[in-house]
CSV table of C-alpha atoms in Angstrom, one decimal:
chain,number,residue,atom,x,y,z
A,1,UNK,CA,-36.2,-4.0,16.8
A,2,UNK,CA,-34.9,-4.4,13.3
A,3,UNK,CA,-31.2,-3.9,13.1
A,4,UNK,CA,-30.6,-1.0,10.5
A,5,UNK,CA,-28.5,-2.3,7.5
A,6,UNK,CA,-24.7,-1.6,6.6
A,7,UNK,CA,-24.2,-0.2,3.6
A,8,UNK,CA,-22.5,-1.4,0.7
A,9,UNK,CA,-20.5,1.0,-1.9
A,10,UNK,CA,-19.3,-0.9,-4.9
A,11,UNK,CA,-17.8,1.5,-7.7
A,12,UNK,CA,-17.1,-1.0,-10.2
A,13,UNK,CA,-18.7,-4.3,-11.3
A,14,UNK,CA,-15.1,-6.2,-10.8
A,15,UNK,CA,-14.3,-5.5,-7.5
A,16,UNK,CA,-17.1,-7.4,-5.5
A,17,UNK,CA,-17.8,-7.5,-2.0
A,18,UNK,CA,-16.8,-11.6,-2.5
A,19,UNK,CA,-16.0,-13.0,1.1
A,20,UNK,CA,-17.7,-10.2,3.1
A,21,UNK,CA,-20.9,-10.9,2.4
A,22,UNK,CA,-21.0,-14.7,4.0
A,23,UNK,CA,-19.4,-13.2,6.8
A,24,UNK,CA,-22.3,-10.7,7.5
A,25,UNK,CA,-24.2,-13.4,6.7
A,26,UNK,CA,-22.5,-15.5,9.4
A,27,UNK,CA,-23.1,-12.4,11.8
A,28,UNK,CA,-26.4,-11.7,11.3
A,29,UNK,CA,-25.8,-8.3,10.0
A,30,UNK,CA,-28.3,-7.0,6.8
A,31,UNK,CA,-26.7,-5.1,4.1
A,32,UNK,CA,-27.7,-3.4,1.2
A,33,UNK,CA,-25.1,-3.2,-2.1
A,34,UNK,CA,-25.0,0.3,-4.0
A,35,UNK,CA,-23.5,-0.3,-7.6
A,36,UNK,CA,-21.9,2.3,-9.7
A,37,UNK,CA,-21.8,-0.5,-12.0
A,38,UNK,CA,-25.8,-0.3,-12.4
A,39,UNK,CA,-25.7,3.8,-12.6
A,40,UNK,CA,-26.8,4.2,-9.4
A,41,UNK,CA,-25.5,7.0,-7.1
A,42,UNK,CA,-25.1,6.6,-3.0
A,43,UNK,CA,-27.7,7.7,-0.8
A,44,UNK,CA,-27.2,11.6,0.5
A,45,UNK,CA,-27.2,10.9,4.2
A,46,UNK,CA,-26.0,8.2,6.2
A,47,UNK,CA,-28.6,8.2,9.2
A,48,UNK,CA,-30.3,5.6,7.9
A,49,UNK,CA,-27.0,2.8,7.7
A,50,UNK,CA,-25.2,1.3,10.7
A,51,UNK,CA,-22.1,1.2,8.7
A,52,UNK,CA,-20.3,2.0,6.0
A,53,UNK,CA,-18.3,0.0,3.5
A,54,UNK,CA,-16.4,1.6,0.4
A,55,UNK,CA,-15.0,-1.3,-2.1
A,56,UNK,CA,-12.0,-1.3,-4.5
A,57,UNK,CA,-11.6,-0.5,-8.3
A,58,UNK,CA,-9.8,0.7,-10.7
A,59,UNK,CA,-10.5,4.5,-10.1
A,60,UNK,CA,-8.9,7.3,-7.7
A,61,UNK,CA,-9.6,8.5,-5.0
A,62,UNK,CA,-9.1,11.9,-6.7
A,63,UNK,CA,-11.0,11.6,-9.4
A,64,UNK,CA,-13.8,14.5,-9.9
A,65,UNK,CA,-16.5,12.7,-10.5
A,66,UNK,CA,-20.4,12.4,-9.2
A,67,UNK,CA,-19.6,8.9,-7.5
A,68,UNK,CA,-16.1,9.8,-6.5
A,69,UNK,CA,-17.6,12.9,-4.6
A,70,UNK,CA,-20.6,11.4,-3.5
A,71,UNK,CA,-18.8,9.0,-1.8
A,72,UNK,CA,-16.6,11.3,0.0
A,73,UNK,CA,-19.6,13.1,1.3
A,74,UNK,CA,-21.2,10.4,2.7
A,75,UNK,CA,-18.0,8.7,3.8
A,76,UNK,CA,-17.2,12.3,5.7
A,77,UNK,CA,-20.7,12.2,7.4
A,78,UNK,CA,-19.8,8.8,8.6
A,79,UNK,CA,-16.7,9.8,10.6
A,80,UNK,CA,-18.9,12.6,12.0
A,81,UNK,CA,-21.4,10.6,13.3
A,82,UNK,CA,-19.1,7.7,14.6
A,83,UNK,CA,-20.5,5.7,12.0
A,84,UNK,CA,-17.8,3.1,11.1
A,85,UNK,CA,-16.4,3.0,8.0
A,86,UNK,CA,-14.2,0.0,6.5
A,87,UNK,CA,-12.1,0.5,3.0
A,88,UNK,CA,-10.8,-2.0,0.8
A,89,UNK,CA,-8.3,-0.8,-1.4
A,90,UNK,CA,-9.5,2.2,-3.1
A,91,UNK,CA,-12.0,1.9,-0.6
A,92,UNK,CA,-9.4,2.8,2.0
A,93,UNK,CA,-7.9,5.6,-0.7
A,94,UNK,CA,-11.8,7.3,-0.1
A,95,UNK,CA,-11.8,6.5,3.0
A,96,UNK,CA,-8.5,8.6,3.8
A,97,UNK,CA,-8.9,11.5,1.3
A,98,UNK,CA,-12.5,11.7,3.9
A,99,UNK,CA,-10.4,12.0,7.1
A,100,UNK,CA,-8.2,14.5,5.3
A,101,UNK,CA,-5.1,12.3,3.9
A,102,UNK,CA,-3.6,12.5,1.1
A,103,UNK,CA,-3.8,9.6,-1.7
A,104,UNK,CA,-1.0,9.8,-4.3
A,105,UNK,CA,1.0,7.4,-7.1
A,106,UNK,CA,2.4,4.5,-5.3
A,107,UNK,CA,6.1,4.0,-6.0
A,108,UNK,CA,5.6,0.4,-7.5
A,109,UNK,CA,2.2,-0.9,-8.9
A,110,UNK,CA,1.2,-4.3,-6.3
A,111,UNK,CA,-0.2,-7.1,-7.8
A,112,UNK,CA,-0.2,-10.5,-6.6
A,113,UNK,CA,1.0,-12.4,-3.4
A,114,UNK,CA,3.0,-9.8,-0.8
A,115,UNK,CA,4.1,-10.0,2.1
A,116,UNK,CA,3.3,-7.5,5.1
A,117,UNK,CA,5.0,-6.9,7.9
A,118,UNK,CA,3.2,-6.0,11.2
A,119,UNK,CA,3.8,-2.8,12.7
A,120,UNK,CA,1.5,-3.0,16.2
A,121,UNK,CA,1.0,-6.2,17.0
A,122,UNK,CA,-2.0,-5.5,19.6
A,123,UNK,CA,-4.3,-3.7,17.3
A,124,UNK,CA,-3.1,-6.0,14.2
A,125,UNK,CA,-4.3,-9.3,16.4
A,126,UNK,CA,-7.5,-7.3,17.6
A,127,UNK,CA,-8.2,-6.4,14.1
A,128,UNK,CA,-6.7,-9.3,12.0
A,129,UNK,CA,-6.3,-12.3,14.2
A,130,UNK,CA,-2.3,-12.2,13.3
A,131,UNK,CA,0.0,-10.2,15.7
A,132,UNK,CA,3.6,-11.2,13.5
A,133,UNK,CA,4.4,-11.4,10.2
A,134,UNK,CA,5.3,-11.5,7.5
A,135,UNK,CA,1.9,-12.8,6.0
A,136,UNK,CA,1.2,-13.1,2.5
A,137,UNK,CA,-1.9,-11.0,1.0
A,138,UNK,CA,-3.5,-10.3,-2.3
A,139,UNK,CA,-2.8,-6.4,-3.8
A,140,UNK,CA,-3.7,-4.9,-7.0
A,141,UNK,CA,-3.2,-1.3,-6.7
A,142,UNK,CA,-1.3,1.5,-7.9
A,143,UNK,CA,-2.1,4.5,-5.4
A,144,UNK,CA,-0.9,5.0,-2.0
A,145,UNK,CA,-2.7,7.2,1.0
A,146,UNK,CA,-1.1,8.8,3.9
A,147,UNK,CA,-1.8,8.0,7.2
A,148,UNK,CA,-5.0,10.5,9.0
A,149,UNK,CA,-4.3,12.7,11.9
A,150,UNK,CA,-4.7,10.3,15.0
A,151,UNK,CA,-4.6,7.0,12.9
A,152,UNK,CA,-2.5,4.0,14.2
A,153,UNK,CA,-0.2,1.9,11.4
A,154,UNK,CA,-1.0,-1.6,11.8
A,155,UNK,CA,0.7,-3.0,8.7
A,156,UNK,CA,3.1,-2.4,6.2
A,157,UNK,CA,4.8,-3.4,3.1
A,158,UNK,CA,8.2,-3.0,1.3
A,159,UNK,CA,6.4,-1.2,-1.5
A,160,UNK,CA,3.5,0.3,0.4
A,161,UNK,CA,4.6,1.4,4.1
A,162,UNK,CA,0.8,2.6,4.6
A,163,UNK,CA,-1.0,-1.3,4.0
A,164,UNK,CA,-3.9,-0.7,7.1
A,165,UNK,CA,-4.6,1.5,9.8
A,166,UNK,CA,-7.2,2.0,12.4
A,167,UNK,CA,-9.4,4.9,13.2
A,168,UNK,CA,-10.5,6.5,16.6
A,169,UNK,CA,-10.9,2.2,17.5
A,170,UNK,CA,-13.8,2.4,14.7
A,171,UNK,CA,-12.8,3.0,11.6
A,172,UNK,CA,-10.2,0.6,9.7
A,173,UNK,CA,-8.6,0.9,6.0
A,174,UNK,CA,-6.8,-1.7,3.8
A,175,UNK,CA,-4.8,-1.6,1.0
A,176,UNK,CA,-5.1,-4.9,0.2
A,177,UNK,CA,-8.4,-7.0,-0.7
A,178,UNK,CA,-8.6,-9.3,1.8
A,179,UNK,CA,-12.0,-10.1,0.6
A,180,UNK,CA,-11.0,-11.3,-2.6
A,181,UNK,CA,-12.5,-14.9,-3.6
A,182,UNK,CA,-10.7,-17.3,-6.2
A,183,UNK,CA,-14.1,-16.0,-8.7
A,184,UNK,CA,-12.5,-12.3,-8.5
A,185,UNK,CA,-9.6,-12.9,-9.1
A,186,UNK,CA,-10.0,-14.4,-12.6
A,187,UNK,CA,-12.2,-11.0,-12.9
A,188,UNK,CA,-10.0,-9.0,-11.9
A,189,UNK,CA,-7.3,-10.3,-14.3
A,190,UNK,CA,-9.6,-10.8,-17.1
A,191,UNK,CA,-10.8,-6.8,-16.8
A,192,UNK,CA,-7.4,-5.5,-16.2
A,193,UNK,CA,-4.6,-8.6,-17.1
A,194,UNK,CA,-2.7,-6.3,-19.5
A,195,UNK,CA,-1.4,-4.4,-16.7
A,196,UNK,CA,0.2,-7.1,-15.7
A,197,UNK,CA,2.1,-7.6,-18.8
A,198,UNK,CA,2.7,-3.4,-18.7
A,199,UNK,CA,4.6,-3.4,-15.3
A,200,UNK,CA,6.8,-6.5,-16.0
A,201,UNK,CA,8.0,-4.9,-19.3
A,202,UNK,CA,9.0,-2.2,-16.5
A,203,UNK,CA,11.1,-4.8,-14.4
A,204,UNK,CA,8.7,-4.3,-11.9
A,205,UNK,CA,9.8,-6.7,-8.7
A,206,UNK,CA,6.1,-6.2,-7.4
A,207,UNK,CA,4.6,-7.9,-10.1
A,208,UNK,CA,3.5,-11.8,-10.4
A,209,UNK,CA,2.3,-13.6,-13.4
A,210,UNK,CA,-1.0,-15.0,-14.1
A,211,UNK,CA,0.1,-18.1,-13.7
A,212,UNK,CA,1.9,-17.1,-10.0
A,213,UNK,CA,-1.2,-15.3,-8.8
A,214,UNK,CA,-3.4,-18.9,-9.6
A,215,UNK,CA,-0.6,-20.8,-8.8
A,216,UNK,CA,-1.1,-19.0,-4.6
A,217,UNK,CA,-4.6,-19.3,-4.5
A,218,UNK,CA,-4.7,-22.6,-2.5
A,219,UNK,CA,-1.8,-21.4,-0.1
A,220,UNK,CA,-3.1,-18.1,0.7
A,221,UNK,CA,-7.3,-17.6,0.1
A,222,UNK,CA,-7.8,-20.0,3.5
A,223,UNK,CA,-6.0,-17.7,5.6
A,224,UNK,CA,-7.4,-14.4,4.3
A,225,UNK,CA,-10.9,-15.9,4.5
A,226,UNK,CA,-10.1,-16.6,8.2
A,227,UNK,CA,-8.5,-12.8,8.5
A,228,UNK,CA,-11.8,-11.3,6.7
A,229,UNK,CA,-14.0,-13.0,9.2
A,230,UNK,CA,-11.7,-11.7,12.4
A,231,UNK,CA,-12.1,-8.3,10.6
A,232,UNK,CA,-15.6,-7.7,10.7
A,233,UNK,CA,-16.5,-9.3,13.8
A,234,UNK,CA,-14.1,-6.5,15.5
A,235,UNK,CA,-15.6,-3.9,12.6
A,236,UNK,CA,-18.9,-4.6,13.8
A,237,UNK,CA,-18.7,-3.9,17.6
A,238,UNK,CA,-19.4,0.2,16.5
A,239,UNK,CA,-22.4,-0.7,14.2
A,240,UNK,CA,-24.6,2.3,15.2
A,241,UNK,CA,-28.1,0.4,15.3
């Protein structure tokens, strides 16, 4: 029987699925990428998806527009169906405005190397592979979400206390971009490097230079890459195929 695919949902043609997909790859798990990048919109329905992935980018989760919504649709039919759901960044944003959170301004723009601090050490080894902190990851966001009814905190931040949660044991949401790739990041500050420049004129603490973000590539991308792989082997235990 032919495993039905995980679905893909990238809304912008920076923020990649990078790592994830040689993980997949690793577990034998198809997938099928949905661009908003190539003016595509997500399917209507997800019966035909095993699971459900929502990407980052520089858009909000509050945002009314036809990707924005149709992504909450489908995302909300996913949590009906037990169909699990994993969100990177603003993927997590969508993914908590869909179980009825609330995403708002973050008190300091992230961007960089940050530490997190674990907040349940059983789920956050089940889920991540790490059960203390702090550990360094790589952020790039200026929105916050709330926690859902019934969630469970798993990490957290001095500028972001929400940084992941899980979901009913299926459904899992990061702040962070743990599936960022060396290739990305250059992306990422090539697309949106002024910012950087922006929130230092601010006196932002939460802020690193270009040269501090390359600079933590070697030290940190290893230990994400291990994290990422922990992440979806656990993610993928609910794969309705």
């Amino acid at each position: 029987m032919q495993k039905k695919p995980i679905l893909i949902l990238q809304s912008t043609s920076v923020a990649q699925p990078g790592a994830i997909l040689s993980v997949l790859r690793r577990l034998g798990i198809p997938w099928h990428i949905v661009s908003a990048a190539d003016r595509h919109q997500p399917p209507a329905c997800i019966r035909d998806w095993s699971g459900l992935v929502l990407l980052g980018g520089a858009l909000s989760a509050n945002d009314d527009t036809p990707w924005v919504n149709a992504v909450l649709h489908l995302t909300r039919q996913a949590l009906a169906a037990d169909v699990p759901v994993m969100g990177h960044c603003l993927g997590a944003q969508l993914l908590s405005k869909a179980a009825g959170a609330v995403v708002t301004k973050s008190p300091y723009t992230e961007i960089g190397w940050h530490e997190l601090s674990v907040v349940d050490a059983s789920r956050s080894a089940e889920w991540f592979g790490v059960q203390s902190g702090p550990f360094s990851v790589f952020q790039w966001h200026s929105e916050q979400f709330s926690l859902p009814n019934e969630a469970h905190l798993l990490l957290s931040s001095e500028a972001c206390a929400h940084q992941a949660y899980v979901l009913a044991d299926t459904h899992i949401a990061m702040q962070f971009h743990l599936e960022i790739t060396p290739e990305m990041i250059m992306a990422f500050i090539k697309n949106s490097g002024h910012r950087i420049a922006e929130e230092l004129g601010r006196g932002n603490a939460f802020i690193h230079t270009e040269e501090q973000i390359m600079a933590g590539v070697p030290q940190h991308i290893p230990a994400m890459q291990t994290m990422v792989s922990v992440l979806y082997a656990r993610w993928a235990r609910s794969l309705q195929y």
